[in-house]
């Protein structure tokens, strides 16, 4: 028995087909070029046959989506592929919008993900010969490696004077987004010479092609240049101030007086141990059994700090500290006065620039093809929805329909995964319960609050649990070591020192304080007992 189709299902299917067709018509309407990569690129795009470009292109889905794109499939490779346009696109007539999506699924540590919009090539050029030398009109898109992190916008312009093509780089390009989501890059070239760069529909840069502040080098050269043949006159005096030729050194100016002198008022602190060395031989050290006096020399025990010195104001020969010499004046110099012959800073004169030219608008070369020619250390770079349009609204509609839902889905998934990681596992909960019991151990009482604070932080942010556990382990280990090897130092009755102010040094520190600080930092390194070879 023949099964007849359900009329309602037929109507619904028909409506859906019509809507899809209508959407595709609307999507392509007013678009000069649109490449969604819904179908395989083979036969439509041409991969370079040049040996340098070993990277393999794939027609692949974006991770987590049913949407296809053009995929960079291998790491550390050069890639080159080109699509010749059915019709050449002029950049001189009205607004032109260049837009595409790219997803850095594995990030971008070092490499490019930009497009090249090629101008018409020389006669005989073939798409399979596309390489780095193939001339382009505009290069646009992300590039990141080392200190480079920018969304390029470079255009090549033919100098009307010399006839040579010059690269003009956007001077302050926006940075590349650092996440692994799909992003859409838009360059809007307007007939009023304005260039707008958008990332995900948000304006990141707005510049003028004719402005000398926005491109390097500027599109139009300066009207004047410095005369390369102009030389500074020999009698040109650039000194604003000069020593007073009539000044005379005062009779009482002693240039030989030292900057510092001994403080004659200083008195040796009571309890100073003149006959005690700062270091003594380690009484517990023993000569190694394999020590050979003939080969290794006479063995000497290593030095250790003299405990008597640490309990006294100081050891060894006492010397008076130094202080600033009130009579010190240094080398005499004549005071400065205004230079009567001062002419200012010399600059070469300006002359007309013979290479100067004026433009009302850049003389852009047209676009005959779109190419991707990159070197990258990452795989997983996915290009999609390449658009050339004459209407900003049309580019915006692609961002809203083809890109935005993808971006939001990727972002939501990442947030959900992060939320899952934020929830403590059953194992982590057991560890926390155990550590709360450890915090109640009596000998950790002084550190209990610190341990509880760390545990609370770990429960709120399980991603940092390992670091927190390490911190708690350090606290417990420190307490254990203190209990095992610690103990209070014996109290020492140090004779009361004199209270007179110590002399000051040139950096406003007490000279006596400098010596005391040096003593406090510990003695010199002990002598090594290792044999030298």
Coordinates of N, CA and C in Angstrom, one line a residue, residues 80-176:
X80 N 49.5 28.7 1.2 CA 49.2 29.7 0.2 C 48.0 29.1 -0.7
X81 N 47.0 29.9 -0.8 CA 45.8 29.5 -1.6 C 45.1 30.8 -2.1
X82 N 44.5 30.7 -3.3 CA 44.0 32.0 -3.9 C 42.7 31.7 -4.6
X83 N 41.8 32.7 -4.6 CA 40.6 32.6 -5.3 C 40.5 33.8 -6.3
X84 N 40.5 33.5 -7.6 CA 40.4 34.6 -8.6 C 38.9 35.0 -8.7
X85 N 38.7 36.3 -8.6 CA 37.3 36.8 -8.7 C 36.7 36.8 -10.1
X86 N 35.4 36.6 -10.2 CA 34.8 36.6 -11.5 C 34.9 38.0 -12.1
X87 N 34.8 39.0 -11.3 CA 34.8 40.4 -11.7 C 35.8 41.2 -10.9
X88 N 36.6 42.0 -11.5 CA 37.5 42.9 -10.8 C 36.8 43.9 -9.9
X89 N 37.2 44.1 -8.7 CA 36.5 45.0 -7.8 C 37.3 46.3 -7.7
X90 N 36.7 47.4 -8.0 CA 37.3 48.7 -7.9 C 37.2 49.2 -6.5
X91 N 38.3 49.9 -6.0 CA 38.3 50.5 -4.7 C 38.2 52.0 -4.8
X92 N 37.9 52.5 -6.0 CA 37.8 53.9 -6.2 C 36.4 54.5 -6.2
X93 N 35.4 53.6 -6.3 CA 34.0 54.0 -6.5 C 33.2 53.7 -5.2
X94 N 32.9 54.7 -4.4 CA 32.1 54.5 -3.3 C 32.7 53.7 -2.2
X95 N 31.9 53.2 -1.3 CA 32.3 52.5 -0.1 C 32.6 51.0 -0.5
X96 N 33.7 50.5 0.1 CA 34.0 49.1 -0.1 C 34.3 48.5 1.3
X97 N 33.6 47.4 1.6 CA 33.8 46.7 2.9 C 34.5 45.4 2.7
X98 N 35.6 45.2 3.4 CA 36.3 43.9 3.4 C 36.1 43.2 4.7
X99 N 35.6 42.0 4.7 CA 35.3 41.4 6.0 C 35.4 39.9 5.9
X100 N 35.9 39.3 7.0 CA 35.9 37.8 7.1 C 36.0 37.4 8.5
X101 N 35.7 36.1 8.7 CA 35.8 35.5 10.0 C 37.1 34.6 10.1
X102 N 37.6 34.5 11.3 CA 38.7 33.5 11.6 C 38.6 33.1 13.0
X103 N 38.8 31.8 13.2 CA 38.8 31.2 14.5 C 40.1 30.5 14.8
X104 N 40.8 31.0 15.8 CA 42.1 30.4 16.2 C 41.8 29.3 17.2
X105 N 41.5 28.1 16.8 CA 41.0 27.1 17.6 C 42.1 26.6 18.6
X106 N 43.3 26.8 18.2 CA 44.4 26.4 19.1 C 45.3 27.6 19.5
X107 N 44.7 28.7 19.4 CA 45.4 30.0 19.8 C 46.3 30.4 18.7
X108 N 47.1 31.5 18.9 CA 48.0 32.0 17.9 C 49.2 32.5 18.7
X109 N 50.3 31.6 18.8 CA 51.5 32.0 19.4 C 52.4 32.8 18.5
X110 N 52.5 32.2 17.3 CA 53.4 32.9 16.3 C 52.9 32.5 14.9
X111 N 52.4 33.5 14.2 CA 51.9 33.3 12.8 C 50.9 34.3 12.4
X112 N 50.5 34.2 11.2 CA 49.5 35.2 10.6 C 48.2 34.5 10.3
X113 N 47.1 35.3 10.2 CA 45.8 34.8 9.9 C 45.1 35.9 9.0
X114 N 45.9 36.5 8.2 CA 45.4 37.7 7.4 C 45.1 37.3 5.9
X115 N 44.4 38.1 5.3 CA 44.1 38.0 3.8 C 44.9 39.0 3.0
X116 N 45.2 38.6 1.8 CA 45.7 39.5 0.8 C 44.8 39.7 -0.3
X117 N 44.5 40.9 -0.6 CA 43.6 41.3 -1.7 C 44.5 41.7 -2.9
X118 N 44.6 40.7 -3.9 CA 45.6 40.9 -4.9 C 45.1 41.8 -6.0
X119 N 46.0 42.6 -6.5 CA 45.7 43.5 -7.7 C 45.9 42.6 -8.9
X120 N 45.5 43.0 -10.1 CA 45.7 42.3 -11.3 C 47.2 41.9 -11.5
X121 N 47.4 40.7 -11.8 CA 48.8 40.2 -11.9 C 49.3 40.4 -13.4
X122 N 50.6 40.3 -13.5 CA 51.2 40.4 -14.8 C 50.7 39.3 -15.8
X123 N 50.8 39.6 -17.0 CA 50.4 38.6 -18.1 C 51.1 37.3 -17.9
X124 N 50.4 36.2 -18.0 CA 51.0 34.9 -17.9 C 51.0 34.3 -16.4
X125 N 50.6 35.2 -15.5 CA 50.6 34.7 -14.1 C 49.5 33.6 -13.9
X126 N 49.8 32.6 -13.1 CA 48.9 31.5 -12.9 C 48.6 31.4 -11.4
X127 N 47.4 31.1 -11.0 CA 47.0 31.0 -9.6 C 47.8 30.0 -8.8
X128 N 48.2 28.9 -9.4 CA 49.0 28.0 -8.7 C 50.5 28.5 -8.4
X129 N 50.8 29.6 -9.0 CA 52.1 30.3 -8.7 C 52.0 31.3 -7.6
X130 N 50.9 31.4 -7.0 CA 50.7 32.4 -6.0 C 51.7 32.2 -4.8
X131 N 52.4 33.3 -4.5 CA 53.4 33.3 -3.4 C 53.5 34.6 -2.7
X132 N 54.5 34.8 -1.9 CA 54.7 36.0 -1.1 C 55.0 37.2 -2.0
X133 N 55.5 36.9 -3.2 CA 55.9 38.0 -4.2 C 54.7 38.5 -5.0
X134 N 53.6 37.8 -5.0 CA 52.4 38.2 -5.8 C 51.9 39.5 -5.3
X135 N 51.9 40.5 -6.1 CA 51.5 41.9 -5.7 C 50.1 42.0 -5.2
X136 N 49.9 42.7 -4.1 CA 48.5 42.9 -3.6 C 48.2 44.4 -3.5
X137 N 46.9 44.7 -3.3 CA 46.5 46.1 -3.1 C 46.4 46.3 -1.6
X138 N 45.8 45.3 -0.9 CA 45.6 45.5 0.6 C 45.9 44.2 1.3
X139 N 46.5 44.3 2.4 CA 46.7 43.1 3.3 C 46.0 43.4 4.6
X140 N 45.1 42.5 5.1 CA 44.3 42.9 6.3 C 44.1 41.6 7.1
X141 N 44.3 41.8 8.5 CA 43.9 40.7 9.4 C 45.0 40.5 10.5
X142 N 44.7 39.5 11.3 CA 45.6 39.3 12.5 C 47.0 38.8 12.2
X143 N 47.9 39.2 13.0 CA 49.3 38.7 12.9 C 49.9 38.8 14.3
X144 N 50.5 37.7 14.8 CA 51.0 37.7 16.1 C 52.3 36.9 16.2
X145 N 53.3 37.4 16.7 CA 54.6 36.7 17.0 C 55.5 37.5 17.7
X146 N 56.0 37.0 18.9 CA 56.9 37.8 19.7 C 56.3 39.1 20.1
X147 N 56.9 40.3 19.8 CA 56.4 41.6 20.2 C 55.2 42.0 19.2
X148 N 55.1 41.4 18.1 CA 54.1 41.7 17.1 C 52.7 41.1 17.6
X149 N 51.7 42.0 17.7 CA 50.4 41.6 18.1 C 49.4 42.6 17.5
X150 N 49.0 42.4 16.3 CA 48.2 43.5 15.7 C 47.3 43.0 14.6
X151 N 46.3 43.7 14.3 CA 45.4 43.5 13.1 C 46.0 44.4 12.0
X152 N 46.7 43.8 11.1 CA 47.3 44.5 10.0 C 46.3 45.2 9.2
X153 N 46.7 46.4 8.7 CA 46.1 47.0 7.5 C 47.2 47.7 6.8
X154 N 47.5 47.1 5.6 CA 48.6 47.6 4.8 C 48.1 47.8 3.4
X155 N 48.3 48.9 2.8 CA 48.0 49.0 1.4 C 49.2 49.4 0.5
X156 N 49.3 48.9 -0.7 CA 50.3 49.2 -1.6 C 49.8 50.3 -2.6
X157 N 50.6 51.4 -2.7 CA 50.2 52.5 -3.5 C 51.3 52.9 -4.5
X158 N 50.9 53.1 -5.7 CA 51.9 53.5 -6.7 C 52.2 55.0 -6.6
X159 N 53.5 55.3 -6.3 CA 53.9 56.7 -6.2 C 53.8 57.4 -7.6
X160 N 53.0 58.4 -7.7 CA 52.8 59.0 -9.1 C 54.1 59.7 -9.6
X161 N 55.0 60.0 -8.7 CA 56.3 60.6 -9.1 C 57.3 59.6 -9.6
X162 N 57.5 58.6 -8.8 CA 58.6 57.6 -9.1 C 58.0 56.4 -9.9
X163 N 56.7 56.2 -9.8 CA 56.1 55.0 -10.4 C 56.4 53.7 -9.6
X164 N 57.0 53.8 -8.4 CA 57.2 52.6 -7.6 C 56.1 52.4 -6.6
X165 N 55.8 51.1 -6.3 CA 54.8 50.8 -5.3 C 55.4 50.8 -3.9
X166 N 54.7 51.5 -3.0 CA 55.1 51.7 -1.6 C 54.1 51.1 -0.7
X167 N 54.6 50.3 0.3 CA 53.7 49.8 1.4 C 53.5 50.9 2.4
X168 N 52.2 51.1 2.7 CA 51.8 52.0 3.8 C 51.1 51.3 4.9
X169 N 51.7 51.3 6.1 CA 51.2 50.5 7.2 C 50.3 51.4 8.1
X170 N 49.2 50.8 8.6 CA 48.5 51.5 9.6 C 49.4 51.7 10.9
X171 N 49.5 52.9 11.3 CA 50.5 53.2 12.4 C 50.1 52.6 13.7
X172 N 48.9 52.7 14.1 CA 48.4 52.2 15.4 C 47.3 51.1 15.2
X173 N 47.7 49.9 14.8 CA 46.6 48.9 14.6 C 46.1 48.3 15.9
X174 N 44.9 47.8 15.9 CA 44.3 47.2 17.1 C 45.0 45.9 17.4
X175 N 44.9 45.4 18.6 CA 45.4 44.1 19.0 C 44.5 42.9 18.6
X176 N 45.1 41.7 18.5 CA 44.4 40.5 18.2 C 43.7 40.0 19.4

